[in-house]
CSV table of C-alpha atoms and ligand atoms in Angstrom, one decimal:
chain,number,residue,atom,x,y,z
A,1,MET,CA,32.9,8.3,-38.8
A,2,GLY,CA,33.8,9.7,-35.4
A,3,SER,CA,31.1,12.1,-35.1
A,4,MET,CA,28.5,9.5,-36.4
A,5,GLU,CA,29.6,7.2,-33.6
A,6,GLY,CA,29.2,10.0,-31.2
A,7,LEU,CA,25.6,10.6,-32.6
A,8,LYS,CA,24.8,6.9,-32.0
A,9,ALA,CA,26.2,6.8,-28.4
A,10,GLU,CA,24.2,9.9,-27.7
A,11,SER,CA,20.9,9.3,-29.4
A,12,ASN,CA,18.0,9.6,-27.0
A,13,GLY,CA,17.7,13.1,-25.5
A,14,GLY,CA,21.3,14.5,-26.3
A,15,ALA,CA,22.5,13.7,-29.6
A,16,GLN,CA,25.9,14.9,-30.6
A,17,ALA,CA,26.3,16.8,-33.9
A,18,MET,CA,28.6,17.4,-36.6
A,19,ASN,CA,28.8,21.1,-36.5
A,20,GLY,CA,32.5,21.2,-37.0
A,21,GLY,CA,34.7,24.0,-35.5
A,22,GLY,CA,35.6,23.6,-31.9
A,23,GLU,CA,39.4,24.3,-32.4
A,24,MET,CA,40.7,26.5,-29.7
A,25,THR,CA,44.0,27.9,-29.5
A,26,THR,CA,44.8,28.0,-25.8
A,27,THR,CA,46.5,30.7,-24.0
A,28,ARG,CA,48.1,29.2,-21.0
A,29,ARG,CA,48.2,31.2,-17.9
A,30,GLY,CA,49.3,30.7,-14.4
A,31,ARG,CA,46.7,29.3,-12.0
A,32,SER,CA,46.8,32.5,-9.8
A,33,SER,CA,46.2,35.1,-12.7
A,34,ALA,CA,43.4,32.4,-13.9
A,35,SER,CA,41.5,32.5,-10.8
A,36,SER,CA,41.8,36.2,-10.4
A,37,ALA,CA,39.7,36.5,-13.7
A,38,LEU,CA,36.6,35.1,-11.7
A,39,PRO,CA,33.8,35.3,-12.2
A,40,LEU,CA,34.5,34.5,-15.8
A,41,GLU,CA,33.2,36.9,-18.5
A,42,VAL,CA,30.6,35.9,-21.1
A,43,GLY,CA,32.5,35.1,-24.2
A,44,THR,CA,35.5,33.3,-22.4
A,45,LYS,CA,36.6,30.1,-24.0
A,46,VAL,CA,37.9,27.4,-21.8
A,47,MET,CA,38.1,23.6,-21.5
A,48,CYS,CA,35.2,21.9,-19.7
A,49,ARG,CA,34.6,18.3,-18.3
A,50,TRP,CA,31.6,16.7,-20.1
A,51,ARG,CA,29.5,13.9,-19.3
A,52,ASP,CA,31.9,11.6,-21.1
A,53,GLN,CA,34.4,12.7,-18.3
A,54,LYS,CA,36.7,14.2,-21.1
A,55,MET,CA,37.7,17.8,-21.4
A,56,HIS,CA,36.0,19.7,-24.4
A,57,PRO,CA,36.3,23.3,-25.6
A,58,VAL,CA,33.4,25.6,-24.4
A,59,LYS,CA,32.4,29.1,-24.7
A,60,VAL,CA,30.6,30.9,-21.8
A,61,ILE,CA,27.3,32.1,-23.0
A,62,GLU,CA,25.8,33.2,-19.8
A,63,ARG,CA,26.6,33.2,-15.9
A,64,ARG,CA,24.3,33.4,-12.9
A,65,LYS,CA,25.0,33.3,-9.2
A,66,VAL,CA,24.8,29.9,-7.5
A,67,PRO,CA,21.6,30.0,-5.4
A,68,HIS,CA,22.5,30.0,-1.7
A,69,GLY,CA,26.2,30.1,-2.7
A,70,GLY,CA,28.8,32.6,-1.4
A,71,ALA,CA,29.0,36.2,-3.0
A,72,GLY,CA,31.5,35.2,-5.6
A,73,ASP,CA,30.0,31.9,-6.6
A,74,TYR,CA,28.8,31.5,-10.1
A,75,GLU,CA,27.7,28.8,-12.5
A,76,TYR,CA,28.2,29.1,-16.3
A,77,TYR,CA,26.0,28.3,-19.2
A,78,VAL,CA,28.3,26.9,-21.7
A,79,HIS,CA,28.2,26.0,-25.5
A,80,TYR,CA,30.4,23.0,-26.4
A,81,THR,CA,32.0,24.3,-29.7
A,82,GLU,CA,32.3,20.8,-31.1
A,83,PHE,CA,28.7,20.0,-30.5
A,84,ASN,CA,25.3,21.0,-31.5
A,85,ARG,CA,23.6,23.7,-29.4
A,86,ARG,CA,21.2,21.2,-27.9
A,87,LEU,CA,24.1,20.2,-25.5
A,88,ASP,CA,24.5,23.7,-24.1
A,89,GLU,CA,24.2,23.4,-20.4
A,90,TRP,CA,24.8,25.0,-16.9
A,91,VAL,CA,28.0,23.8,-15.4
A,92,LYS,CA,29.8,24.3,-12.1
A,93,LEU,CA,33.2,26.1,-11.8
A,94,GLU,CA,34.8,22.8,-10.9
A,95,GLN,CA,34.2,21.4,-14.3
A,96,LEU,CA,36.3,24.1,-15.9
A,97,ASP,CA,40.0,24.0,-16.4
A,98,LEU,CA,40.9,27.8,-15.7
A,99,ASP,CA,44.4,27.1,-17.0
A,100,THR,CA,43.1,26.7,-20.5
A,101,MET,CA,41.2,30.1,-20.3
A,102,GLU,CA,41.2,32.3,-23.4
A,103,ASN,CA,39.3,35.5,-23.5
A,104,ASP,CA,38.4,36.4,-27.0
A,105,VAL,CA,38.1,40.1,-26.8
A,106,ASP,CA,37.6,40.6,-30.5
A,107,GLU,CA,34.5,38.6,-30.6
A,108,LYS,CA,33.3,40.5,-27.4
A,109,VAL,CA,33.6,43.8,-29.2
A,110,ASP,CA,31.9,42.3,-32.1
A,111,ASP,CA,28.2,41.5,-31.6
A,112,LYS,CA,27.1,38.0,-30.4
A,113,ALA,CA,23.9,37.9,-32.4
A,114,THR,CA,24.8,34.6,-33.8
A,115,SER,CA,27.6,32.1,-33.3
A,116,LEU,CA,28.3,31.9,-37.0
A,117,LYS,CA,31.3,33.2,-38.6
A,118,MET,CA,30.5,36.2,-40.4
A,119,THR,CA,32.4,39.5,-41.7
A,120,ARG,CA,31.5,42.7,-40.2
A,121,HIS,CA,29.7,43.6,-43.3
A,122,GLN,CA,27.5,40.5,-43.3
A,123,LYS,CA,26.8,41.3,-39.7
A,124,ARG,CA,25.8,44.8,-40.5
A,125,LYS,CA,23.5,43.7,-43.3
A,126,ILE,CA,21.8,41.2,-40.8
A,127,ASP,CA,21.4,44.2,-38.3
A,128,GLU,CA,19.5,46.0,-41.0
A,129,THR,CA,17.3,43.3,-42.6
A,130,HIS,CA,17.0,40.5,-39.8
A,131,VAL,CA,13.6,41.6,-38.4
A,132,GLU,CA,11.4,38.8,-37.0
A,133,PRO,CA,7.6,39.2,-37.4
A,134,GLY,CA,6.3,40.5,-34.2
A,135,HIS,CA,9.7,42.2,-33.7
A,136,GLU,CA,9.4,44.8,-36.4
A,137,GLU,CA,9.6,47.6,-34.0
A,138,LEU,CA,12.8,46.4,-32.4
A,139,ASP,CA,15.9,48.1,-33.3
A,140,ALA,CA,19.1,46.0,-34.0
A,141,ALA,CA,20.3,46.3,-30.5
A,142,SER,CA,17.1,45.0,-28.8
A,143,LEU,CA,16.9,42.3,-31.5
A,144,ARG,CA,20.5,41.2,-30.4
A,145,GLU,CA,19.4,41.3,-26.8
A,146,HIS,CA,16.4,39.1,-27.9
A,147,GLU,CA,18.7,36.6,-29.6
A,148,GLU,CA,21.1,36.6,-26.7
A,149,PHE,CA,18.1,35.8,-24.5
A,150,THR,CA,17.1,32.7,-26.7
A,151,LYS,CA,20.6,31.4,-26.3
A,152,VAL,CA,19.9,29.9,-23.0
A,153,LYS,CA,17.3,27.1,-22.5
A,154,ASN,CA,14.4,28.5,-20.4
A,155,ILE,CA,12.9,25.2,-19.5
A,156,ALA,CA,15.0,22.3,-18.6
A,157,LYS,CA,12.7,19.5,-18.7
A,158,ILE,CA,9.1,18.6,-19.4
A,159,GLU,CA,6.7,15.7,-18.4
A,160,LEU,CA,4.6,14.3,-21.2
A,161,GLY,CA,2.6,11.2,-20.6
A,162,ARG,CA,4.8,8.6,-19.0
A,163,TYR,CA,7.9,10.3,-20.0
A,164,GLU,CA,10.2,12.8,-18.5
A,165,ILE,CA,12.1,14.4,-21.2
A,166,ASP,CA,15.3,16.9,-21.1
A,167,THR,CA,14.8,19.7,-23.5
A,168,TRP,CA,17.4,20.8,-26.2
A,169,TYR,CA,16.7,24.4,-27.2
A,170,PHE,CA,14.8,27.6,-26.0
A,171,SER,CA,11.2,28.0,-26.7
A,172,PRO,CA,9.3,31.2,-26.5
A,173,PHE,CA,6.5,30.2,-23.8
A,174,PRO,CA,4.6,33.0,-22.2
A,175,SER,CA,7.0,34.8,-19.9
A,176,GLU,CA,5.2,33.4,-16.8
A,177,TYR,CA,6.5,30.0,-17.6
A,178,ASN,CA,10.2,31.1,-18.0
A,179,ASP,CA,12.7,29.5,-15.8
A,180,THR,CA,10.3,26.8,-14.8
A,181,PRO,CA,12.5,23.7,-13.9
A,182,LYS,CA,9.8,21.3,-15.3
A,183,LEU,CA,6.7,22.0,-17.4
A,184,PHE,CA,3.9,19.4,-17.3
A,185,PHE,CA,2.0,18.7,-20.6
A,186,CYS,CA,-1.3,17.1,-21.1
A,187,GLU,CA,-0.3,14.5,-23.5
A,188,PHE,CA,-3.8,14.8,-25.4
A,189,CYS,CA,-4.6,18.4,-25.7
A,190,LEU,CA,-0.9,19.5,-25.0
A,191,SER,CA,-1.9,22.3,-22.4
A,192,PHE,CA,1.0,22.9,-20.2
A,193,MET,CA,1.2,23.6,-16.5
A,194,LYS,CA,3.9,24.7,-14.0
A,195,ARG,CA,2.8,22.1,-11.3
A,196,LYS,CA,2.1,18.3,-11.2
A,197,GLU,CA,-1.1,19.1,-9.1
A,198,GLN,CA,-2.5,21.2,-11.9
A,199,LEU,CA,-1.9,18.6,-14.5
A,200,GLN,CA,-3.6,16.0,-12.3
A,201,ARG,CA,-6.7,18.3,-11.9
A,202,HIS,CA,-6.6,18.9,-15.6
A,203,MET,CA,-6.5,15.2,-16.4
A,204,LYS,CA,-9.7,14.6,-14.6
A,205,LYS,CA,-11.6,17.3,-16.8
A,206,CYS,CA,-9.6,16.9,-20.0
A,207,ASP,CA,-12.0,14.8,-22.2
A,208,LEU,CA,-9.5,14.3,-25.2
A,209,LYS,CA,-7.8,10.9,-25.7
A,210,HIS,CA,-6.4,11.7,-29.1
A,211,PRO,CA,-5.3,14.8,-30.9
A,212,PRO,CA,-8.2,16.9,-32.3
A,213,GLY,CA,-9.0,16.5,-35.8
A,214,ASP,CA,-9.3,13.7,-38.3
A,215,GLU,CA,-7.8,10.3,-38.0
A,216,ILE,CA,-6.5,9.8,-41.6
A,217,TYR,CA,-4.4,6.6,-41.2
A,218,ARG,CA,-4.6,3.7,-38.9
A,219,SER,CA,-2.5,0.6,-39.2
A,220,GLY,CA,-1.9,-1.6,-36.1
A,221,THR,CA,-1.3,0.6,-33.0
A,222,LEU,CA,-0.1,3.5,-35.3
A,223,SER,CA,-2.4,6.4,-36.1
A,224,MET,CA,-2.1,9.7,-37.9
A,225,PHE,CA,-4.3,12.6,-37.3
A,226,GLU,CA,-4.7,15.7,-39.3
A,227,VAL,CA,-5.1,18.8,-37.4
A,228,ASP,CA,-6.1,22.1,-38.9
A,229,GLY,CA,-4.3,25.0,-37.3
A,230,LYS,CA,-7.1,27.2,-37.9
A,231,LYS,CA,-9.7,25.2,-36.5
A,232,ASN,CA,-7.6,24.0,-33.5
A,233,LYS,CA,-5.6,26.9,-32.8
A,234,VAL,CA,-4.7,26.5,-29.3
A,235,TYR,CA,-3.7,23.0,-30.1
A,236,GLY,CA,-1.5,24.1,-32.9
A,237,GLN,CA,0.2,26.7,-30.9
A,238,ASN,CA,0.8,24.3,-27.9
A,239,LEU,CA,2.4,21.8,-30.3
A,240,CYS,CA,4.8,24.5,-31.6
A,241,TYR,CA,5.8,25.6,-28.2
A,242,LEU,CA,6.5,21.9,-27.4
A,243,ALA,CA,8.5,21.3,-30.7
A,244,LYS,CA,10.5,24.3,-30.4
A,245,LEU,CA,12.1,22.8,-27.4
A,246,PHE,CA,13.7,20.3,-29.7
A,247,LEU,CA,13.9,22.4,-32.9
A,248,ASP,CA,16.6,25.1,-33.2
A,249,HIS,CA,15.8,27.3,-36.0
A,250,LYS,CA,12.2,27.1,-36.5
A,251,THR,CA,9.7,29.9,-35.6
A,252,LEU,CA,6.1,29.1,-36.6
A,253,TYR,CA,4.2,29.6,-33.4
A,254,TYR,CA,2.5,32.8,-34.6
A,255,ASP,CA,0.8,31.8,-37.6
A,256,VAL,CA,-0.5,28.3,-37.0
A,257,ASP,CA,-3.7,29.1,-39.2
A,258,LEU,CA,-1.7,28.6,-42.3
A,259,PHE,CA,-0.6,25.1,-41.5
A,260,LEU,CA,-1.8,21.4,-41.1
A,261,PHE,CA,-0.4,19.3,-38.4
A,262,TYR,CA,0.2,15.5,-38.9
A,263,VAL,CA,0.3,14.1,-35.5
A,264,LEU,CA,1.6,10.3,-35.1
A,265,CYS,CA,0.3,8.4,-32.3
A,266,GLU,CA,0.9,5.1,-30.7
A,267,CYS,CA,-2.6,3.9,-29.5
A,268,ASP,CA,-3.5,1.6,-26.7
A,269,ASP,CA,-6.6,1.4,-24.4
A,270,ARG,CA,-5.6,4.6,-22.5
A,271,GLY,CA,-5.7,6.7,-25.6
A,272,CYS,CA,-3.5,7.8,-28.6
A,273,HIS,CA,0.0,9.0,-27.4
A,274,ILE,CA,2.0,11.6,-29.3
A,275,VAL,CA,5.1,10.1,-30.9
A,276,GLY,CA,5.9,12.9,-33.2
A,277,TYR,CA,4.6,15.1,-36.0
A,278,PHE,CA,5.2,17.1,-39.1
A,279,SER,CA,3.6,20.4,-40.1
A,280,LYS,CA,2.8,21.5,-43.7
A,281,GLU,CA,1.7,24.8,-45.2
A,282,LYS,CA,-1.8,24.6,-46.7
A,283,HIS,CA,-0.4,26.4,-49.6
A,284,SER,CA,3.3,26.5,-50.3
A,285,GLU,CA,4.7,28.6,-53.3
A,286,GLU,CA,8.0,26.7,-52.8
A,287,SER,CA,6.7,23.3,-53.0
A,288,TYR,CA,7.4,22.7,-49.5
A,289,ASN,CA,5.6,19.5,-48.4
A,290,LEU,CA,6.8,19.6,-44.9
A,291,ALA,CA,7.7,22.6,-42.7
A,292,CYS,CA,8.9,21.1,-39.3
A,293,ILE,CA,9.4,17.4,-38.4
A,294,LEU,CA,9.8,16.2,-34.9
A,295,THR,CA,10.1,12.7,-33.1
A,296,LEU,CA,10.0,13.2,-29.5
A,297,PRO,CA,13.2,12.1,-28.0
A,298,PRO,CA,12.0,9.0,-26.1
A,299,TYR,CA,10.8,7.8,-29.6
A,300,GLN,CA,13.8,8.5,-31.6
A,301,ARG,CA,15.9,6.0,-33.7
A,302,LYS,CA,12.9,3.6,-34.0
A,303,GLY,CA,12.1,4.4,-37.5
A,304,TYR,CA,9.3,6.9,-36.7
A,305,GLY,CA,11.2,9.8,-38.4
A,306,LYS,CA,11.4,7.8,-41.8
A,307,PHE,CA,7.7,6.9,-41.4
A,308,LEU,CA,6.9,10.7,-41.1
A,309,ILE,CA,9.1,11.7,-44.1
A,310,SER,CA,7.6,8.8,-46.2
A,311,PHE,CA,4.1,9.8,-45.0
A,312,SER,CA,4.8,13.5,-46.3
A,313,TYR,CA,5.7,12.1,-49.7
A,314,GLU,CA,2.6,9.9,-49.7
A,315,LEU,CA,0.5,13.0,-49.3
A,316,SER,CA,2.3,15.0,-52.1
A,317,LYS,CA,1.7,11.7,-54.4
A,318,LYS,CA,-2.0,12.1,-53.6
A,319,GLU,CA,-1.8,15.8,-54.5
A,320,GLY,CA,0.1,15.0,-57.8
A,321,LYS,CA,2.9,17.3,-56.8
A,322,VAL,CA,6.5,17.0,-56.0
A,323,GLY,CA,7.7,18.3,-52.6
A,324,THR,CA,10.7,19.1,-50.6
A,325,PRO,CA,11.2,19.9,-46.9
A,326,GLU,CA,11.5,23.5,-45.7
A,327,ARG,CA,15.1,24.7,-45.4
A,328,PRO,CA,17.2,24.9,-43.1
A,329,LEU,CA,17.4,21.2,-42.2
A,330,SER,CA,18.9,20.5,-38.8
A,331,ASP,CA,21.8,18.0,-38.7
A,332,LEU,CA,19.5,15.1,-37.6
A,333,GLY,CA,16.9,16.3,-40.2
A,334,LEU,CA,19.5,16.1,-42.9
A,335,LEU,CA,20.7,12.6,-41.8
A,336,SER,CA,17.2,11.4,-41.9
A,337,TYR,CA,16.2,12.8,-45.2
A,338,ARG,CA,19.5,11.7,-46.8
A,339,GLY,CA,18.8,8.1,-45.7
A,340,TYR,CA,15.2,8.3,-46.9
A,341,TRP,CA,16.2,9.7,-50.3
A,342,THR,CA,19.0,7.1,-50.7
A,343,ARG,CA,16.8,4.2,-49.9
A,344,VAL,CA,13.9,5.2,-52.2
A,345,LEU,CA,16.0,6.2,-55.1
A,346,LEU,CA,18.6,3.4,-55.0
A,347,GLU,CA,15.8,0.7,-54.6
A,348,ILE,CA,14.3,2.1,-58.0
A,349,LEU,CA,17.6,2.4,-59.6
A,350,LYS,CA,18.3,-1.2,-58.8
A,351,LYS,CA,15.0,-2.4,-60.2
A,352,HIS,CA,15.4,-0.3,-63.5
A,353,LYS,CA,19.0,-1.2,-63.9
A,354,GLY,CA,19.7,2.7,-64.2
A,355,ASN,CA,17.3,3.0,-67.3
A,356,ILE,CA,15.4,5.8,-65.8
A,357,SER,CA,15.7,9.7,-65.9
A,358,ILE,CA,15.7,12.1,-63.0
A,359,LYS,CA,12.3,13.4,-64.1
A,360,GLU,CA,10.9,9.7,-64.1
A,361,LEU,CA,12.4,9.3,-60.6
A,362,SER,CA,10.8,12.5,-59.5
A,363,ASP,CA,7.3,11.5,-60.9
A,364,MET,CA,7.5,8.1,-59.1
A,365,THR,CA,8.5,9.3,-55.8
A,366,ALA,CA,7.3,12.9,-55.6
A,367,ILE,CA,10.8,14.0,-54.5
A,368,LYS,CA,11.9,17.1,-56.1
A,369,THR,CA,14.7,16.9,-58.7
A,370,ASP,CA,17.0,19.2,-56.8
A,371,ASP,CA,17.0,16.7,-54.0
A,372,ILE,CA,17.4,13.7,-56.4
A,373,LEU,CA,20.4,15.3,-58.0
A,374,SER,CA,22.0,16.2,-54.5
A,375,THR,CA,21.5,12.8,-53.2
A,376,LEU,CA,23.0,11.1,-56.2
A,377,GLN,CA,25.9,13.5,-56.4
A,378,ALA,CA,26.8,13.1,-52.8
A,379,LEU,CA,26.9,9.4,-53.3
A,380,ASP,CA,29.1,10.1,-56.5
A,381,LEU,CA,26.4,8.1,-58.7
A,382,ILE,CA,25.9,10.9,-61.4
A,383,GLN,CA,27.9,12.6,-63.9
A,384,TYR,CA,27.2,15.4,-66.3
A,385,ARG,CA,28.4,14.3,-69.9
A,386,LYS,CA,27.6,15.9,-73.0
A,387,GLY,CA,24.8,18.1,-71.6
A,388,GLN,CA,23.1,15.0,-70.1
A,389,HIS,CA,23.1,13.4,-66.6
A,390,VAL,CA,24.3,9.8,-66.6
A,391,ILE,CA,23.5,7.7,-63.5
A,392,CYS,CA,25.8,5.0,-62.4
A,393,ALA,CA,23.7,1.8,-61.6
A,394,ASP,CA,26.4,-0.8,-60.9
A,395,PRO,CA,24.3,-3.3,-58.6
A,396,LYS,CA,27.2,-3.7,-56.1
A,397,VAL,CA,27.8,0.0,-55.8
A,398,LEU,CA,24.0,0.5,-55.2
A,399,ASP,CA,24.0,-2.3,-52.7
A,400,ARG,CA,26.9,-0.9,-50.8
A,401,HIS,CA,25.2,2.5,-50.6
A,402,LEU,CA,21.9,0.9,-49.6
A,403,LYS,CA,23.6,-0.9,-46.6
A,404,ALA,CA,25.2,2.3,-45.6
A,405,ALA,CA,21.8,4.1,-45.6
A,406,GLY,CA,20.4,2.1,-42.6
A,407,ARG,CA,17.3,0.4,-41.8
A,408,GLY,CA,14.0,1.2,-43.8
A,409,GLY,CA,12.1,2.3,-40.9
A,410,LEU,CA,8.3,1.8,-40.3
A,411,GLU,CA,6.5,1.4,-43.6
A,412,VAL,CA,3.5,3.5,-44.6
A,413,ASP,CA,0.7,1.3,-45.7
A,414,VAL,CA,-0.8,3.6,-48.5
A,415,SER,CA,-4.1,1.3,-48.5
A,416,LYS,CA,-4.8,2.6,-44.9
A,417,LEU,CA,-4.4,6.3,-45.8
A,418,ILE,CA,-7.8,8.0,-46.2
A,419,TRP,CA,-7.2,11.4,-47.2
A,420,THR,CA,-8.1,14.2,-49.8
A,421,PRO,CA,-5.9,17.3,-50.4
A,422,TYR,CA,-6.6,20.4,-48.4
A,423,LYS,CA,-8.8,23.1,-50.3
A,424,ASP,CA,-10.3,26.1,-48.7
A,425,GLN,CA,-11.3,29.3,-50.4
A,426,GLU,CA,-11.4,31.3,-47.4
A,427,ASP,CA,-8.0,30.4,-46.6
A,428,GLU,CA,-6.6,31.4,-50.0
A,429,GLU,CA,-7.8,35.1,-49.2
A,430,LEU,CA,-6.3,34.8,-45.7
A,431,ARG,CA,-3.1,33.8,-47.4
A,432,ARG,CA,-3.2,36.7,-49.6
A,433,ASP,CA,-3.7,39.1,-46.8
A,434,GLN,CA,-0.8,37.6,-44.7
A,435,ARG,CA,1.6,37.3,-47.5
A,436,LYS,CA,3.6,40.1,-46.0
A,437,CYS,CA,4.0,38.2,-42.8
A,438,HIS,CA,4.9,35.1,-44.5
A,439,ALA,CA,7.5,36.9,-46.7
A,440,CYS,CA,9.3,38.3,-43.7
A,441,ARG,CA,9.0,34.8,-42.0
A,442,SER,CA,11.0,33.5,-44.9
A,443,SER,CA,13.6,36.2,-44.9
A,444,ALA,CA,14.2,35.9,-41.3
A,445,ARG,CA,15.0,32.3,-41.8
A,446,ARG,CA,17.1,32.8,-44.7
A,447,ASN,CA,19.1,35.3,-42.8
A,448,GLN,CA,19.6,32.7,-40.0
A,449,GLN,CA,21.0,30.3,-42.5
A,450,GLN,CA,23.8,32.7,-43.7
B,501,ACO,N1,22.5,9.7,-34.4
B,501,ACO,C1,22.9,9.2,-35.6
B,501,ACO,N2,22.0,9.1,-36.8
B,501,ACO,C2,20.8,9.6,-36.4
B,501,ACO,C3,20.2,10.1,-35.4
B,501,ACO,C4,21.2,10.3,-34.2
B,501,ACO,N3,20.9,10.5,-33.1
B,501,ACO,N4,19.0,10.4,-35.3
B,501,ACO,C5,18.6,10.1,-36.6
B,501,ACO,N5,19.6,9.5,-37.3
B,501,ACO,C6,19.7,9.1,-38.7
B,501,ACO,C7,20.0,7.7,-38.8
B,501,ACO,O1,20.5,7.4,-40.1
B,501,ACO,C8,18.5,7.1,-38.9
B,501,ACO,O2,18.6,5.8,-39.5
B,501,ACO,P1,19.0,4.4,-38.7
B,501,ACO,O3,18.4,4.5,-37.3
B,501,ACO,O4,18.6,3.4,-39.6
B,501,ACO,O5,20.6,4.5,-38.7
B,501,ACO,C9,17.9,8.2,-39.5
B,501,ACO,O6,18.5,9.2,-39.2
B,501,ACO,C10,16.5,8.2,-39.2
B,501,ACO,O7,16.1,7.5,-38.0
B,501,ACO,P2,14.6,7.5,-37.6
B,501,ACO,O8,14.5,6.5,-36.2
B,501,ACO,O9,13.6,7.1,-38.7
B,501,ACO,O10,14.3,8.9,-37.0
B,501,ACO,P3,13.8,9.7,-35.8
B,501,ACO,O11,12.5,9.1,-35.4
B,501,ACO,O12,14.9,9.6,-34.8
B,501,ACO,O13,13.5,11.1,-36.2
B,501,ACO,C11,14.2,13.3,-36.6
B,501,ACO,C12,14.5,11.9,-36.9
B,501,ACO,C13,12.6,13.6,-36.8
B,501,ACO,C14,15.1,14.2,-37.4
B,501,ACO,C15,14.5,13.5,-35.1
B,501,ACO,O14,16.0,13.4,-34.8
B,501,ACO,C16,14.1,14.8,-34.4
B,501,ACO,O15,13.0,14.9,-34.0
B,501,ACO,N6,15.1,15.7,-34.2
B,501,ACO,C17,14.9,16.9,-33.6
B,501,ACO,C18,14.2,17.9,-34.4
B,501,ACO,C19,14.7,18.1,-35.8
B,501,ACO,O16,15.9,18.2,-35.8
B,501,ACO,N7,13.9,17.9,-36.9
B,501,ACO,C20,14.3,18.2,-38.2
B,501,ACO,C21,14.3,19.7,-38.4
B,501,ACO,S1,14.7,20.0,-40.2
B,501,ACO,C22,12.8,20.3,-40.6
B,501,ACO,O17,12.1,20.2,-39.7
B,501,ACO,C23,12.6,20.5,-42.0
B,502,ZN,ZN1,-5.7,17.9,-21.8
């Protein structure tokens, strides 16, 4: 429960996650020997004062000279080993307790390509196989360098509509935008600029007041737009650059042609303001009905994520297919999905008093059977007896789980959805041509998960 509380406390803009670990065996050293180790080496582990004013273990990811500081003045980019990477940040030396310093020599000899715990053999395997599209020409060492590079956030803040938002992760903007303290986005066409004046000039010219593409849903002030990545390539790419600032493991910015983007907006008399989106492959062999999902930080924890998830399943129902989100799921993605699956499945179990099969549940909800099984297993509601799955449907138990699954979120009013499934012959051909690229994208992702 502790980590959930942490998550709640830190919701908008900087949620804390449950990525375990964080244990540190500290080697105590005298103050003088500690300060003689300055500037600290990358890889050093030390305790650091966080925004809650408590000390937490960190690992130094990068260091840089303090602008206008003395010759030996450095600041450090640190990863809090107990928290998700989105909380990585630059800290001042004063925040670090040098007495707790630990230099992990073994890890430094090893590569730092990922922060996951792996055997040398696994690492070698990744060196050989982990080749990202567009990086085919890179050898393992250059790729490692690239991965090192993406460990540090390049854009600290963005301005989007009436919000200024702290970013969470690295995003591969064209190099001229790197290390810009703040990027200014047009909230309608998602063009981005380095200076406020450029944005102001742009807003006078930009004639969009909503995402390009078709409005396929409107209910009250909420609208959903379907944007075809092939017809609106620049918009699709801009959206991916923006989204990557809040998504850790996703890389899809180079093949937007193959995707549809479902953009959720809150509309008023000034226009339709982007709240979040999900992307969906036009054709998925793995029955993915959602590739990436994002609610922009100022709108998080208000039920929009559940709305987007629910919407993705409504589209699957219209297609007459079951669907599942693309893996890996982030910590927040998993929480949101688990909540959605629990609520939808347990409501049905309650109604049918348990007299329903997994297959029937899947047909009714478009949720893939694997996800149904994993949800019911996690809640300890299913047993495998005599070659059959037996579902527990004790109303008291179901109610307890439903209560714990949180609020229902914003409902999708299916009667307001005007949509037909995507079909395009030309795209089928394109997909066949690009299969190689698609395959290596998947394998790059799989390797990231290991
Ligand atoms: N702390 C604790 N629980 C949380 C948090 C948080 N910060 N955020 C979401 N949850 C859980 C809660 O159970 C919540 O329900 P509740 O508010 O009733 O308790 C539930 O998830 C969903 O809440 P919503 O308000 O409907 O979701 P939100 O609009 O915040 O969007 C999302 C969820 C899309 C995952 C958002 O957190 C986000 O954009 N995160 C960054 C990007 C990301 O990680 N996307 C998923 C990647 S996986 C993939 O793309 C396939
Ligand atoms: Zn614009």
